[in-house]
PDB file of C-alpha atoms in Angstrom:
ATOM      1  CA  MET A   1       1.220  13.945  25.696  1.00 78.00           C
ATOM      2  CA  LYS A   2       4.046  12.135  23.944  1.00 93.00           C
ATOM      3  CA  LEU A   3       4.314  12.808  20.216  1.00 97.00           C
ATOM      4  CA  THR A   4       6.346  10.847  17.703  1.00 98.00           C
ATOM      5  CA  ILE A   5       6.946  11.894  14.127  1.00 98.00           C
ATOM      6  CA  TRP A   6       7.916   9.284  11.546  1.00 98.00           C
ATOM      7  CA  HIS A   7      10.184  11.639   9.671  1.00 98.00           C
ATOM      8  CA  ASN A   8      12.203  11.872   6.480  1.00 97.00           C
ATOM      9  CA  PRO A   9      14.399  14.988   6.699  1.00 97.00           C
ATOM     10  CA  ARG A  10      14.708  15.080   2.893  1.00 96.00           C
ATOM     11  CA  CYS A  11      10.920  15.465   2.509  1.00 96.00           C
ATOM     12  CA  GLY A  12       9.534  19.002   2.435  1.00 97.00           C
ATOM     13  CA  LYS A  13       6.167  18.019   3.949  1.00 97.00           C
ATOM     14  CA  SER A  14       7.933  16.165   6.731  1.00 98.00           C
ATOM     15  CA  ARG A  15      10.122  19.179   7.526  1.00 98.00           C
ATOM     16  CA  GLN A  16       7.093  21.506   7.383  1.00 98.00           C
ATOM     17  CA  THR A  17       5.130  19.263   9.742  1.00 98.00           C
ATOM     18  CA  LEU A  18       7.997  19.126  12.240  1.00 98.00           C
ATOM     19  CA  GLU A  19       8.330  22.915  12.080  1.00 98.00           C
ATOM     20  CA  LEU A  20       4.559  23.319  12.589  1.00 98.00           C
ATOM     21  CA  LEU A  21       4.606  21.070  15.658  1.00 98.00           C
ATOM     22  CA  ARG A  22       7.513  23.008  17.126  1.00 97.00           C
ATOM     23  CA  SER A  23       5.723  26.306  16.451  1.00 97.00           C
ATOM     24  CA  LYS A  24       2.915  24.964  18.663  1.00 96.00           C
ATOM     25  CA  SER A  25       5.430  24.197  21.455  1.00 95.00           C
ATOM     26  CA  ALA A  26       5.287  20.477  20.750  1.00 95.00           C
ATOM     27  CA  GLU A  27       8.643  18.691  20.638  1.00 95.00           C
ATOM     28  CA  PRO A  28       8.076  15.234  19.182  1.00 97.00           C
ATOM     29  CA  THR A  29      10.366  12.260  19.330  1.00 98.00           C
ATOM     30  CA  ILE A  30      11.802  11.974  15.832  1.00 98.00           C
ATOM     31  CA  ARG A  31      11.938   8.565  14.202  1.00 98.00           C
ATOM     32  CA  GLU A  32      13.863   8.700  10.941  1.00 98.00           C
ATOM     33  CA  TYR A  33      12.233   5.631   9.476  1.00 98.00           C
ATOM     34  CA  LEU A  34      14.725   5.289   6.617  1.00 97.00           C
ATOM     35  CA  LYS A  35      17.561   4.905   9.156  1.00 97.00           C
ATOM     36  CA  ASP A  36      15.441   2.962  11.675  1.00 98.00           C
ATOM     37  CA  PRO A  37      12.905   1.058   9.548  1.00 97.00           C
ATOM     38  CA  PRO A  38       9.613  -0.058  11.056  1.00 97.00           C
ATOM     39  CA  SER A  39       8.757  -3.705  11.527  1.00 98.00           C
ATOM     40  CA  LYS A  40       5.696  -5.185   9.864  1.00 98.00           C
ATOM     41  CA  ALA A  41       3.940  -5.094  13.263  1.00 98.00           C
ATOM     42  CA  GLU A  42       4.779  -1.408  13.712  1.00 98.00           C
ATOM     43  CA  VAL A  43       3.382  -0.589  10.273  1.00 98.00           C
ATOM     44  CA  GLU A  44       0.202  -2.535  11.040  1.00 97.00           C
ATOM     45  CA  LYS A  45      -0.174  -0.511  14.249  1.00 97.00           C
ATOM     46  CA  LEU A  46       0.342   2.750  12.325  1.00 97.00           C
ATOM     47  CA  ILE A  47      -2.347   1.681   9.849  1.00 97.00           C
ATOM     48  CA  ASP A  48      -4.747   1.104  12.751  1.00 97.00           C
ATOM     49  CA  LEU A  49      -3.875   4.408  14.444  1.00 97.00           C
ATOM     50  CA  VAL A  50      -4.275   6.465  11.273  1.00 97.00           C
ATOM     51  CA  GLY A  51      -7.529   4.697  10.424  1.00 95.00           C
ATOM     52  CA  GLY A  52      -9.075   4.648   7.005  1.00 91.00           C
ATOM     53  CA  SER A  53      -7.639   2.518   4.250  1.00 94.00           C
ATOM     54  CA  PRO A  54      -4.253   0.797   4.559  1.00 96.00           C
ATOM     55  CA  HIS A  55      -3.575   2.191   1.079  1.00 94.00           C
ATOM     56  CA  ASP A  56      -3.311   5.673   2.610  1.00 94.00           C
ATOM     57  CA  LEU A  57       0.044   4.702   4.125  1.00 96.00           C
ATOM     58  CA  ILE A  58       1.768   3.500   0.968  1.00 97.00           C
ATOM     59  CA  ARG A  59       3.395   5.653  -1.690  1.00 96.00           C
ATOM     60  CA  ASP A  60       2.762   4.172  -5.121  1.00 95.00           C
ATOM     61  CA  GLY A  61       4.968   6.527  -7.140  1.00 94.00           C
ATOM     62  CA  GLU A  62       8.236   5.046  -5.911  1.00 95.00           C
ATOM     63  CA  PRO A  63      10.252   2.602  -8.075  1.00 96.00           C
ATOM     64  CA  GLU A  64      10.112   0.080  -5.207  1.00 96.00           C
ATOM     65  CA  PHE A  65       6.320   0.060  -5.448  1.00 96.00           C
ATOM     66  CA  LYS A  66       6.357  -0.358  -9.210  1.00 94.00           C
ATOM     67  CA  ALA A  67       8.717  -3.338  -8.735  1.00 94.00           C
ATOM     68  CA  LEU A  68       5.998  -5.071  -6.688  1.00 92.00           C
ATOM     69  CA  GLY A  69       3.945  -5.312  -9.877  1.00 93.00           C
ATOM     70  CA  LYS A  70       0.674  -4.657  -8.041  1.00 93.00           C
ATOM     71  CA  LYS A  71      -1.880  -1.912  -7.705  1.00 93.00           C
ATOM     72  CA  LYS A  72      -2.670  -0.245  -4.385  1.00 93.00           C
ATOM     73  CA  ALA A  73      -6.219  -1.566  -4.580  1.00 91.00           C
ATOM     74  CA  ASP A  74      -4.907  -5.147  -4.732  1.00 91.00           C
ATOM     75  CA  LEU A  75      -3.055  -4.867  -1.412  1.00 95.00           C
ATOM     76  CA  GLY A  76      -4.583  -5.682   1.971  1.00 95.00           C
ATOM     77  CA  LYS A  77      -3.369  -4.431   5.340  1.00 96.00           C
ATOM     78  CA  ALA A  78      -0.827  -7.234   5.811  1.00 97.00           C
ATOM     79  CA  GLU A  79       0.572  -6.775   2.300  1.00 96.00           C
ATOM     80  CA  VAL A  80       0.902  -3.003   2.745  1.00 97.00           C
ATOM     81  CA  ALA A  81       2.669  -3.545   6.080  1.00 98.00           C
ATOM     82  CA  LYS A  82       4.998  -6.157   4.597  1.00 97.00           C
ATOM     83  CA  ALA A  83       5.887  -3.929   1.622  1.00 97.00           C
ATOM     84  CA  ILE A  84       6.625  -0.904   3.820  1.00 98.00           C
ATOM     85  CA  ALA A  85       8.663  -2.967   6.286  1.00 98.00           C
ATOM     86  CA  ALA A  86      10.738  -4.315   3.383  1.00 97.00           C
ATOM     87  CA  HIS A  87      10.993  -0.925   1.625  1.00 97.00           C
ATOM     88  CA  PRO A  88      10.492   1.901   4.151  1.00 98.00           C
ATOM     89  CA  ILE A  89      10.722   4.510   1.373  1.00 97.00           C
ATOM     90  CA  LEU A  90       7.174   3.392   0.503  1.00 98.00           C
ATOM     91  CA  MET A  91       5.735   4.793   3.732  1.00 97.00           C
ATOM     92  CA  GLN A  92       3.684   7.942   3.379  1.00 97.00           C
ATOM     93  CA  ARG A  93       5.298  10.735   5.310  1.00 96.00           C
ATOM     94  CA  PRO A  94       5.253  12.207   7.760  1.00 98.00           C
ATOM     95  CA  ILE A  95       3.114  10.351  10.245  1.00 98.00           C
ATOM     96  CA  VAL A  96       2.600  11.875  13.676  1.00 98.00           C
ATOM     97  CA  VAL A  97       1.501   9.638  16.545  1.00 98.00           C
ATOM     98  CA  ALA A  98      -0.071  10.996  19.732  1.00 97.00           C
ATOM     99  CA  GLY A  99      -1.167   8.290  22.146  1.00 94.00           C
ATOM    100  CA  SER A 100      -3.800   6.147  20.441  1.00 95.00           C
ATOM    101  CA  ARG A 101      -4.217   8.488  17.469  1.00 97.00           C
ATOM    102  CA  ALA A 102      -2.137   9.282  14.420  1.00 98.00           C
ATOM    103  CA  ALA A 103      -2.340  11.434  11.304  1.00 98.00           C
ATOM    104  CA  ILE A 104      -0.484  11.767   8.042  1.00 98.00           C
ATOM    105  CA  GLY A 105       0.942  15.273   7.673  1.00 97.00           C
ATOM    106  CA  ARG A 106      -0.359  15.908   4.167  1.00 96.00           C
ATOM    107  CA  PRO A 107      -1.014  18.759   4.451  1.00 97.00           C
ATOM    108  CA  PRO A 108       1.016  19.486   7.576  1.00 98.00           C
ATOM    109  CA  GLU A 109      -2.034  21.048   9.272  1.00 97.00           C
ATOM    110  CA  ALA A 110      -3.709  17.624   9.256  1.00 98.00           C
ATOM    111  CA  VAL A 111      -1.736  16.757  12.406  1.00 98.00           C
ATOM    112  CA  LEU A 112      -3.010  19.721  14.467  1.00 97.00           C
ATOM    113  CA  PRO A 113      -6.082  17.881  15.872  1.00 97.00           C
ATOM    114  CA  LEU A 114      -3.626  15.507  17.577  1.00 97.00           C
ATOM    115  CA  LEU A 115      -2.479  18.370  19.806  1.00 95.00           C
ATOM    116  CA  LYS A 116      -5.941  18.794  21.381  1.00 90.00           C
TER     117      LYS A 116
END
């Protein structure tokens, strides 16, 4: 199965998740989303794959989020996708994608069900 990790090498959780995957003999494709930002359509797909609320994918503690002048609860799927596409630092990290499923690696062990 092909795995992709949406990775920020400066993030401890992202590094831990990558290390965990490798310890399980999984070598994911690494997408450094700050260097190769996702499109709005890609973010919308990630939201669908992760499931749950679109708010789970957006980081609200970043200055770029505060500059939006909105609360997470006020944002719909399209608005979350647009904000992340414009400011990729807002994307929760890491996200691991395996086929038609995805998980946010917080904690890193949350991605382990994807390996089954």
